[in-house]
Tab-separated table of C-alpha atoms and ligand atoms in Angstrom:
chain	number	residue	atom	x	y	z
A	1	MET	CA	-6.630	-34.034	0.473
A	2	SER	CA	-7.938	-32.175	3.515
A	3	GLY	CA	-5.063	-29.757	3.797
A	4	LEU	CA	-3.518	-27.317	6.225
A	5	THR	CA	-5.558	-24.634	7.909
A	6	VAL	CA	-5.387	-21.231	6.224
A	7	ALA	CA	-3.363	-19.827	9.123
A	8	ALA	CA	-0.866	-22.711	9.034
A	9	ALA	CA	-0.486	-22.378	5.261
A	10	GLN	CA	0.080	-18.608	5.611
A	11	ARG	CA	2.750	-19.217	8.248
A	12	CYS	CA	4.433	-21.761	5.996
A	13	VAL	CA	4.514	-19.336	3.034
A	14	ILE	CA	5.737	-16.363	5.044
A	15	ALA	CA	8.439	-18.438	6.781
A	16	ALA	CA	9.783	-19.485	3.372
A	17	MET	CA	9.746	-15.963	1.902
A	18	LYS	CA	12.562	-13.538	2.414
A	19	ARG	CA	13.059	-9.889	1.768
A	20	LEU	CA	14.905	-9.273	-1.484
A	21	GLY	CA	18.089	-7.198	-1.704
A	22	ALA	CA	18.233	-3.424	-1.962
A	23	GLU	CA	18.569	-1.199	-5.020
A	24	SER	CA	18.503	2.520	-5.665
A	25	VAL	CA	15.676	4.131	-7.648
A	26	PRO	CA	14.999	7.741	-8.696
A	27	LEU	CA	12.630	9.545	-6.316
A	28	GLN	CA	10.132	9.874	-9.179
A	29	GLN	CA	9.734	6.075	-9.217
A	30	ALA	CA	9.830	5.376	-5.491
A	31	LEU	CA	6.097	5.529	-4.667
A	32	GLY	CA	4.847	2.276	-3.104
A	33	ARG	CA	8.333	0.876	-2.475
A	34	VAL	CA	9.877	0.286	0.962
A	35	LEU	CA	12.953	2.125	2.292
A	36	ALA	CA	15.942	-0.204	2.697
A	37	GLU	CA	17.968	2.254	4.812
A	38	ASP	CA	17.319	4.904	7.438
A	39	VAL	CA	17.035	8.364	5.908
A	40	ARG	CA	18.516	11.260	7.910
A	41	ALA	CA	17.975	15.001	7.761
A	42	ASN	CA	20.829	16.698	5.893
A	43	ARG	CA	20.170	20.118	7.474
A	44	ASP	CA	17.981	21.846	10.033
A	45	GLN	CA	14.478	22.633	8.835
A	46	PRO	CA	13.653	25.425	9.040
A	47	PRO	CA	17.303	26.498	8.732
A	48	TYR	CA	16.776	29.450	11.124
A	49	ASP	CA	13.934	30.929	13.163
A	50	VAL	CA	11.348	31.997	10.586
A	51	SER	CA	8.054	33.824	10.590
A	52	ALA	CA	4.874	31.726	10.594
A	53	MET	CA	2.796	34.688	9.321
A	54	ASP	CA	2.805	37.656	6.995
A	55	GLY	CA	3.150	40.580	9.423
A	56	PHE	CA	5.804	42.319	11.497
A	57	ALA	CA	8.793	41.057	13.426
A	58	ILE	CA	8.852	42.957	16.727
A	59	ARG	CA	10.310	43.058	20.213
A	60	SER	CA	7.529	41.783	22.489
A	61	ALA	CA	8.515	44.242	25.248
A	62	ASP	CA	7.702	47.121	22.843
A	63	VAL	CA	4.047	46.035	22.551
A	64	ALA	CA	3.446	45.035	26.194
A	65	SER	CA	0.934	47.885	26.539
A	66	ALA	CA	-0.528	47.810	23.008
A	67	PRO	CA	-1.543	49.666	20.988
A	68	ALA	CA	1.990	50.806	20.218
A	69	VAL	CA	3.512	52.660	17.257
A	70	LEU	CA	6.786	51.245	15.855
A	71	GLU	CA	9.244	52.339	13.183
A	72	VAL	CA	9.471	49.943	10.177
A	73	VAL	CA	13.178	49.638	9.367
A	74	GLU	CA	13.198	46.811	6.838
A	75	ASP	CA	11.085	44.615	4.567
A	76	ILE	CA	12.106	40.913	4.708
A	77	LYS	CA	10.781	38.523	2.057
A	78	ALA	CA	11.058	34.701	2.144
A	79	GLY	CA	14.519	33.928	0.742
A	80	ASP	CA	15.982	37.267	1.950
A	81	MET	CA	18.399	37.547	4.854
A	82	PRO	CA	17.681	40.397	7.319
A	83	GLN	CA	20.191	43.247	7.058
A	84	LYS	CA	19.399	45.043	10.301
A	85	VAL	CA	19.290	44.346	14.028
A	86	LEU	CA	16.108	45.674	15.622
A	87	ALA	CA	16.549	48.264	18.343
A	88	ALA	CA	13.867	49.326	20.842
A	89	GLY	CA	10.860	50.859	19.059
A	90	GLN	CA	11.746	49.253	15.721
A	91	CYS	CA	10.140	46.469	13.701
A	92	ALA	CA	10.483	44.817	10.279
A	93	ARG	CA	7.789	43.882	7.806
A	94	ILE	CA	8.173	40.139	7.315
A	95	MET	CA	6.685	37.446	5.050
A	96	THR	CA	5.819	33.837	5.985
A	97	GLY	CA	8.966	31.695	5.928
A	98	ALA	CA	11.378	34.652	6.050
A	99	PRO	CA	14.119	34.669	8.728
A	100	VAL	CA	13.336	36.613	11.894
A	101	PRO	CA	15.879	39.453	12.326
A	102	HIS	CA	18.205	39.696	15.334
A	103	GLY	CA	16.661	41.784	18.077
A	104	ALA	CA	13.130	40.569	17.325
A	105	ASP	CA	11.572	37.912	19.539
A	106	ALA	CA	8.031	37.673	18.145
A	107	VAL	CA	5.889	38.142	15.040
A	108	ILE	CA	2.531	39.900	14.875
A	109	ARG	CA	0.259	39.002	11.966
A	110	GLY	CA	-0.697	41.816	9.586
A	111	GLU	CA	-4.383	41.611	10.598
A	112	ASP	CA	-3.471	42.875	14.081
A	113	THR	CA	-1.728	46.024	12.785
A	114	GLN	CA	-2.596	49.271	11.019
A	115	ALA	CA	-0.311	50.971	8.515
A	116	LEU	CA	0.540	54.593	9.346
A	117	THR	CA	2.391	57.172	7.251
A	118	GLU	CA	6.169	57.898	7.325
A	119	GLY	CA	7.362	54.338	7.753
A	120	ARG	CA	5.467	53.588	10.916
A	121	VAL	CA	2.940	50.909	11.916
A	122	GLN	CA	0.487	50.656	14.796
A	123	ILE	CA	0.487	47.298	16.591
A	124	ASP	CA	-2.970	46.654	18.104
A	125	VAL	CA	-2.272	43.639	20.338
A	126	SER	CA	0.406	42.524	22.735
A	127	VAL	CA	1.914	39.063	22.361
A	128	LYS	CA	4.282	36.759	24.218
A	129	SER	CA	7.899	36.239	23.232
A	130	ARG	CA	8.214	33.609	20.389
A	131	ASN	CA	4.674	34.334	19.094
A	132	ASP	CA	4.262	33.085	15.487
A	133	ILE	CA	7.936	32.145	15.163
A	134	ARG	CA	8.779	28.694	13.824
A	135	ASP	CA	11.946	27.563	15.589
A	136	ARG	CA	15.055	26.545	13.736
A	137	GLY	CA	15.070	22.707	13.395
A	138	GLU	CA	11.414	22.447	14.409
A	139	SER	CA	10.606	20.059	11.493
A	140	MET	CA	13.920	18.206	11.456
A	141	ARG	CA	17.449	18.472	12.846
A	142	THR	CA	20.656	17.661	10.963
A	143	GLY	CA	21.573	13.973	11.343
A	144	GLU	CA	18.247	12.933	12.877
A	145	VAL	CA	16.579	9.812	11.376
A	146	VAL	CA	13.431	11.196	9.791
A	147	LEU	CA	12.343	8.009	7.955
A	148	PRO	CA	13.416	4.623	9.332
A	149	ALA	CA	14.256	1.646	7.106
A	150	GLY	CA	11.063	-0.321	6.459
A	151	THR	CA	8.935	2.775	5.834
A	152	GLU	CA	6.475	2.360	2.965
A	153	ILE	CA	6.864	5.220	0.509
A	154	THR	CA	3.568	7.131	0.391
A	155	PRO	CA	3.116	10.587	-1.217
A	156	GLY	CA	3.904	12.211	2.152
A	157	VAL	CA	7.129	10.201	2.371
A	158	VAL	CA	8.018	11.268	-1.188
A	159	GLY	CA	7.656	14.870	0.005
A	160	MET	CA	9.937	14.210	2.985
A	161	LEU	CA	12.527	12.545	0.736
A	162	ALA	CA	12.500	15.597	-1.550
A	163	MET	CA	12.912	17.782	1.559
A	164	VAL	CA	16.169	15.975	2.413
A	165	LYS	CA	17.225	16.040	-1.280
A	166	ALA	CA	17.132	12.240	-1.712
A	167	ALA	CA	17.126	12.192	-5.532
A	168	GLN	CA	18.046	8.488	-5.422
A	169	VAL	CA	16.239	6.335	-2.868
A	170	PRO	CA	17.476	3.019	-1.374
A	171	VAL	CA	14.553	0.550	-1.577
A	172	TYR	CA	14.074	-3.202	-1.513
A	173	ARG	CA	14.003	-4.804	-4.942
A	174	GLN	CA	10.653	-5.885	-6.341
A	175	PRO	CA	10.170	-9.585	-7.077
A	176	ARG	CA	10.118	-10.553	-10.748
A	177	VAL	CA	6.852	-12.427	-11.194
A	178	ALA	CA	5.814	-14.839	-13.981
A	179	ILE	CA	2.252	-16.063	-14.526
A	180	LEU	CA	1.365	-19.285	-16.346
A	181	SER	CA	-2.142	-20.591	-17.039
A	182	THR	CA	-2.635	-24.263	-17.807
A	183	GLY	CA	-5.430	-26.205	-19.499
A	184	ASP	CA	-6.367	-27.474	-22.981
A	185	GLU	CA	-9.777	-25.825	-22.603
A	186	LEU	CA	-8.355	-22.316	-22.324
A	187	GLU	CA	-8.685	-19.696	-25.048
A	188	GLY	CA	-6.173	-16.839	-25.102
A	189	LEU	CA	-7.278	-13.209	-25.147
A	190	ASP	CA	-6.052	-12.787	-28.734
A	191	GLU	CA	-7.509	-16.042	-30.043
A	192	PRO	CA	-10.840	-16.173	-31.927
A	193	ILE	CA	-13.912	-17.167	-29.907
A	194	ASP	CA	-14.439	-20.939	-29.826
A	195	ALA	CA	-17.749	-22.090	-28.304
A	196	ASN	CA	-16.040	-25.114	-26.760
A	197	LYS	CA	-13.375	-23.178	-24.935
A	198	ILE	CA	-13.092	-21.126	-21.752
A	199	PRO	CA	-11.491	-17.693	-21.909
A	200	ASP	CA	-8.275	-17.408	-19.886
A	201	ALA	CA	-9.381	-14.983	-17.209
A	202	ASN	CA	-6.864	-15.999	-14.568
A	203	SER	CA	-3.732	-14.771	-16.329
A	204	TYR	CA	-5.215	-11.293	-16.414
A	205	ALA	CA	-6.900	-11.210	-12.995
A	206	LEU	CA	-3.628	-12.418	-11.431
A	207	MET	CA	-1.685	-9.902	-13.522
A	208	ALA	CA	-3.905	-7.115	-12.185
A	209	GLN	CA	-3.561	-8.314	-8.588
A	210	VAL	CA	0.227	-8.229	-9.009
A	211	GLN	CA	0.083	-4.808	-10.697
A	212	ALA	CA	-1.971	-3.473	-7.803
A	213	LEU	CA	1.158	-4.064	-5.683
A	214	GLY	CA	3.183	-1.947	-8.102
A	215	ILE	CA	4.858	-4.926	-9.801
A	216	GLN	CA	4.690	-5.559	-13.567
A	217	PRO	CA	4.498	-9.355	-14.066
A	218	VAL	CA	5.367	-11.337	-17.205
A	219	LEU	CA	2.625	-13.503	-18.746
A	220	LEU	CA	4.044	-16.811	-19.980
A	221	GLY	CA	0.808	-17.722	-21.789
A	222	ILE	CA	-1.166	-20.961	-21.695
A	223	ALA	CA	0.382	-24.399	-21.184
A	224	ARG	CA	-1.486	-27.296	-22.747
A	225	ASP	CA	-2.305	-30.344	-20.622
A	226	ASP	CA	0.760	-32.007	-22.088
A	227	PRO	CA	3.752	-32.811	-19.871
A	228	ASP	CA	6.390	-31.674	-22.380
A	229	HIS	CA	4.749	-28.373	-23.267
A	230	LEU	CA	4.084	-27.700	-19.590
A	231	ARG	CA	7.655	-28.567	-18.635
A	232	GLY	CA	9.134	-26.085	-21.117
A	233	LEU	CA	7.019	-23.221	-19.813
A	234	LEU	CA	7.592	-24.126	-16.155
A	235	GLN	CA	11.346	-24.110	-16.810
A	236	ARG	CA	11.046	-20.551	-18.096
A	237	GLY	CA	8.983	-19.645	-15.052
A	238	LEU	CA	11.640	-21.019	-12.726
A	239	GLN	CA	13.992	-18.217	-13.862
A	240	PHE	CA	11.801	-15.700	-12.003
A	241	ASP	CA	11.637	-14.872	-8.289
A	242	VAL	CA	7.985	-15.899	-8.099
A	243	LEU	CA	6.048	-18.234	-10.410
A	244	LEU	CA	2.254	-18.366	-10.344
A	245	VAL	CA	0.808	-21.456	-12.045
A	246	SER	CA	-2.954	-21.412	-12.462
A	247	GLY	CA	-4.959	-24.606	-13.048
A	248	GLY	CA	-4.045	-28.254	-13.140
A	249	THR	CA	-3.365	-28.422	-9.390
A	250	SER	CA	-6.192	-30.861	-8.531
A	251	VAL	CA	-5.955	-34.596	-8.806
A	252	GLY	CA	-7.563	-35.051	-12.234
A	253	VAL	CA	-5.848	-37.380	-14.725
A	254	HIS	CA	-4.713	-34.391	-16.803
A	255	ASP	CA	-3.350	-32.450	-13.855
A	256	TYR	CA	0.359	-32.608	-14.625
A	257	VAL	CA	1.461	-29.538	-12.690
A	258	ARG	CA	2.478	-31.313	-9.519
A	259	PRO	CA	4.555	-34.154	-11.016
A	260	THR	CA	6.205	-31.780	-13.469
A	261	LEU	CA	7.130	-29.242	-10.792
A	262	GLU	CA	8.543	-32.039	-8.643
A	263	ALA	CA	10.497	-33.431	-11.601
A	264	LEU	CA	12.001	-29.939	-12.072
A	265	GLY	CA	13.249	-29.975	-8.486
A	266	VAL	CA	10.605	-27.826	-6.819
A	267	GLN	CA	10.235	-28.830	-3.171
A	268	MET	CA	6.517	-28.751	-2.455
A	269	GLN	CA	5.774	-27.377	1.033
A	270	PHE	CA	2.049	-28.083	0.999
A	271	TRP	CA	-0.647	-29.175	-1.355
A	272	GLY	CA	-4.191	-28.434	-0.294
A	273	VAL	CA	-5.575	-25.891	2.177
A	274	ALA	CA	-8.793	-26.299	4.187
A	275	MET	CA	-10.490	-23.341	2.557
A	276	LYS	CA	-13.380	-22.561	0.243
A	277	PRO	CA	-12.869	-21.478	-2.425
A	278	GLY	CA	-9.245	-22.409	-3.085
A	279	HIS	CA	-8.873	-25.923	-1.736
A	280	PRO	CA	-6.224	-27.269	-4.204
A	281	MET	CA	-3.779	-24.459	-3.406
A	282	ALA	CA	-0.092	-25.490	-3.426
A	283	PHE	CA	3.236	-23.901	-2.538
A	284	GLY	CA	6.772	-24.983	-3.310
A	285	VAL	CA	10.324	-23.682	-3.253
A	286	ALA	CA	12.958	-23.985	-5.983
A	287	PRO	CA	16.562	-22.713	-5.818
A	288	LEU	CA	15.663	-19.342	-7.417
A	289	THR	CA	11.919	-19.303	-7.185
A	290	TRP	CA	8.898	-19.391	-4.912
A	291	VAL	CA	6.182	-21.349	-6.743
A	292	PHE	CA	2.455	-21.049	-6.142
A	293	GLY	CA	0.099	-23.651	-7.611
A	294	ILE	CA	-3.252	-21.941	-7.871
A	295	PRO	CA	-6.647	-23.624	-8.425
A	296	GLY	CA	-8.091	-22.900	-11.878
A	297	ASN	CA	-11.518	-21.687	-10.853
A	298	PRO	CA	-11.316	-17.921	-11.314
A	299	VAL	CA	-12.619	-16.971	-7.878
A	300	SER	CA	-10.416	-19.565	-6.158
A	301	SER	CA	-7.461	-18.109	-8.013
A	302	MET	CA	-8.195	-14.570	-6.848
A	303	VAL	CA	-8.922	-15.589	-3.254
A	304	CYS	CA	-5.706	-17.641	-3.049
A	305	PHE	CA	-3.824	-14.606	-4.305
A	306	GLU	CA	-5.391	-12.486	-1.549
A	307	GLU	CA	-4.623	-14.942	1.233
A	308	PHE	CA	-1.138	-16.149	0.268
A	309	ILE	CA	0.493	-14.559	-2.743
A	310	GLY	CA	-0.180	-10.867	-2.102
A	311	PRO	CA	1.207	-11.147	1.460
A	312	ALA	CA	4.212	-13.122	0.153
A	313	LEU	CA	5.004	-10.500	-2.506
A	314	ARG	CA	4.678	-7.712	0.041
A	315	ARG	CA	7.042	-9.569	2.360
A	316	ALA	CA	9.591	-9.918	-0.471
A	317	MET	CA	9.315	-6.164	-1.142
A	318	GLY	CA	10.116	-5.419	2.510
A	319	HIS	CA	6.665	-4.401	3.725
A	320	GLN	CA	5.929	-4.829	7.413
A	321	ASN	CA	2.134	-4.828	6.993
A	322	ILE	CA	1.461	-7.633	4.554
A	323	TYR	CA	-2.130	-8.725	5.146
A	324	ARG	CA	-5.298	-6.954	4.082
A	325	ARG	CA	-6.833	-4.761	6.757
A	326	THR	CA	-9.902	-6.333	8.414
A	327	VAL	CA	-12.990	-4.589	9.765
A	328	THR	CA	-15.952	-5.782	11.794
A	329	ALA	CA	-19.319	-5.590	10.053
A	330	LYS	CA	-22.897	-6.727	10.617
A	331	LEU	CA	-24.031	-9.494	8.310
A	332	ALA	CA	-27.124	-8.549	6.279
A	333	ARG	CA	-28.513	-12.045	5.808
A	334	ASP	CA	-27.967	-15.639	6.938
A	335	VAL	CA	-24.963	-17.462	5.504
A	336	LYS	CA	-24.942	-21.254	5.626
A	337	HIS	CA	-21.706	-23.073	6.388
A	338	LYS	CA	-21.319	-26.794	6.619
A	339	HIS	CA	-17.807	-27.409	5.373
A	340	ARG	CA	-14.971	-27.967	7.767
A	341	ARG	CA	-13.022	-25.306	5.884
A	342	THR	CA	-12.490	-21.604	6.289
A	343	GLU	CA	-14.824	-19.916	3.853
A	344	PHE	CA	-14.265	-16.567	2.169
A	345	VAL	CA	-17.593	-15.004	1.211
A	346	ARG	CA	-17.593	-12.151	-1.313
A	347	VAL	CA	-19.420	-9.173	0.187
A	348	MET	CA	-20.306	-5.565	-0.500
A	349	LEU	CA	-20.103	-3.056	2.326
A	350	ALA	CA	-22.488	-0.230	3.194
A	351	ARG	CA	-22.980	2.060	6.175
A	352	ASP	CA	-26.187	1.853	8.163
A	353	GLU	CA	-26.438	4.366	11.021
A	354	GLY	CA	-22.725	4.275	11.602
A	355	ALA	CA	-22.330	0.472	11.451
A	356	LEU	CA	-20.775	-1.310	8.475
A	357	VAL	CA	-23.117	-3.870	6.912
A	358	ALA	CA	-21.793	-6.765	4.809
A	359	THR	CA	-24.050	-8.203	2.093
A	360	PRO	CA	-22.967	-11.260	0.047
A	361	THR	CA	-22.606	-10.294	-3.624
A	362	GLY	CA	-24.674	-13.202	-4.908
A	363	ASP	CA	-23.952	-16.737	-6.070
A	364	GLN	CA	-20.770	-17.864	-4.320
A	365	GLY	CA	-19.804	-20.586	-6.844
A	366	SER	CA	-16.023	-20.625	-7.286
A	367	GLY	CA	-16.398	-20.102	-11.035
A	368	ILE	CA	-18.618	-17.024	-10.702
A	369	LEU	CA	-16.133	-14.238	-11.213
A	370	ARG	CA	-18.891	-11.645	-11.382
A	371	SER	CA	-19.564	-11.884	-7.659
A	372	MET	CA	-15.816	-11.379	-7.050
A	373	ALA	CA	-15.735	-8.421	-9.435
A	374	MET	CA	-18.454	-6.734	-7.348
A	375	ALA	CA	-16.911	-7.594	-3.990
A	376	GLU	CA	-15.491	-4.926	-1.698
A	377	GLY	CA	-14.411	-7.453	0.869
A	378	LEU	CA	-14.054	-11.086	1.804
A	379	MET	CA	-16.025	-12.110	4.870
A	380	VAL	CA	-14.176	-14.820	6.782
A	381	VAL	CA	-16.265	-17.714	8.095
A	382	PRO	CA	-14.077	-19.818	10.434
A	383	ALA	CA	-13.812	-23.546	9.731
A	384	SER	CA	-15.574	-24.360	13.014
A	385	SER	CA	-18.626	-22.203	12.233
A	386	GLN	CA	-22.077	-23.807	11.999
A	387	GLY	CA	-23.330	-20.922	9.840
A	388	VAL	CA	-23.734	-17.213	10.501
A	389	ALA	CA	-27.089	-15.575	11.215
A	390	ALA	CA	-28.249	-12.194	9.895
A	391	GLY	CA	-27.206	-9.430	12.290
A	392	ALA	CA	-24.129	-11.283	13.578
A	393	GLU	CA	-20.795	-9.460	13.781
A	394	VAL	CA	-18.384	-10.770	11.152
A	395	THR	CA	-14.788	-10.115	10.109
A	396	VAL	CA	-14.280	-8.736	6.606
A	397	GLN	CA	-10.967	-8.365	4.776
A	398	LEU	CA	-11.048	-5.175	2.712
A	399	LEU	CA	-10.222	-5.448	-0.991
A	400	ASP	CA	-8.869	-2.797	-3.374
A	401	GLY	CA	-11.063	0.239	-3.810
A	402	THR	CA	-12.495	0.227	-0.303
A	403	ALA	CA	-10.531	3.318	0.660
A	404	TYR	CA	-13.095	5.456	-1.219
A	405	GLN	CA	-16.756	6.334	-0.699
A	406	GLY	CA	-19.430	8.248	-2.627
A	407	GLU	CA	-20.092	11.020	-0.127
A	408	ALA	CA	-17.500	13.190	1.586
A	409	GLY	CA	-18.869	12.078	4.963
A	410	GLY	CA	-20.400	15.205	6.482
A	411	GLU	CA	-20.921	18.985	6.390
A	412	TRP	CA	-17.453	19.927	7.468
B	1	AMP	P1	-8.372	-26.877	-12.875
B	1	AMP	O1	-7.869	-26.236	-11.619
B	1	AMP	O2	-7.379	-26.898	-13.961
B	1	AMP	O3	-8.974	-28.210	-12.581
B	1	AMP	O4	-9.554	-25.960	-13.372
B	1	AMP	C1	-10.737	-25.789	-12.631
B	1	AMP	C2	-11.735	-24.969	-13.405
B	1	AMP	O5	-11.204	-23.672	-13.627
B	1	AMP	C3	-12.059	-25.514	-14.778
B	1	AMP	O6	-13.451	-25.314	-15.048
B	1	AMP	C4	-11.230	-24.674	-15.690
B	1	AMP	O7	-11.763	-24.577	-16.970
B	1	AMP	C5	-11.222	-23.330	-15.000
B	1	AMP	N1	-9.998	-22.607	-15.342
B	1	AMP	C6	-8.748	-23.126	-15.276
B	1	AMP	N2	-7.839	-22.202	-15.649
B	1	AMP	C7	-8.532	-21.088	-15.969
B	1	AMP	C8	-8.163	-19.798	-16.450
B	1	AMP	N3	-6.871	-19.486	-16.663
B	1	AMP	N4	-9.118	-18.882	-16.657
B	1	AMP	C9	-10.422	-19.215	-16.431
B	1	AMP	N5	-10.832	-20.401	-15.981
B	1	AMP	C10	-9.917	-21.351	-15.757
B	2	MG	MG1	-7.105	-27.806	-15.826
């Protein structure tokens, strides 16, 4: 089993995936989803010319040779409509966001004025026409597409949707995901500690990787290395959009996953990828379900999720950007590489005089989850590499949590 290249396996998965149908969700639950339809402005924003400042609405010609003294004829608050039309020599006190009265063509901020007695104000500066006026429709115009289909819903997009009164939002459906661990040696989270067993970490690490995409998966539990028990649980899993099966994908005598999936009608697309960790990775398609066979070693499981399953789930949810962002970093120390496989090395990232530096997190054994738990990124060593020397530029895929840093970044 040498397997496909990582890139070929990714292409195979993504070609088989399709975007799920659309549904409507309340705005309060739309964060992280993807818009399934264009969203248009339902009115002009702002709805009329409004003041950008607290100050006075004036006629710019009146202040051409400032200072000038004007008569204050009205006080316009945000939410009020002006009652008067300004004539020469007149102005109106106005608040930010309030409509500019007819006759006025500019706003002067309060700081550039001095209050006088008897309803008058002195304007200290002259300004051009349209000064500090926000034009009607400046933010959006009625009927204009303000958010195209395919937009990922971030907090800023939630604000825009509220602005156009989209209480219900058309989004792509999320895949329903089931997770099944397999292996007689596994001990469930709720079971008592048995010195001869291995705790089932994969169900939970995979669960968390799915949750990080905003999807709540269903844990099907642990299948014993017994064809009948396995078959029953796989049948349940094949009711979901996506089934993740961890363990039992190698060629050991007790690895029943492959024959059982095939007996249940799953068409395997590939079995084995030229990568480390994660070699015995498999992918198949059933009438209702995309099935991922994931190697049991905990790090392999997480890395296979990163390379194949996360992108596939994001594709199903309608995302356009499905792969982890990569950055270029300088490698802190030599990394050996003799396999003819693409290797994913767990690294931490730090800044050194502006450059990002990648340091391997320690023992890279595929069972050593601790070095994955500490990782901020996966450094990609191409299959053809003969090893990477300290100081070389390397490509690192960023993992969750890398959007934050300890210091604000400067005295700003
Ligand atoms: P397998 O892919 O079933 O051959 O398993 C490879 C290695 O991963 C074995 O040492 C298993 O004990 C371990 N393993 C399999 N499944 C899990 C799991 N759910 N959690 C933690 N380790 C596992
Ligand atoms: Mg096993």
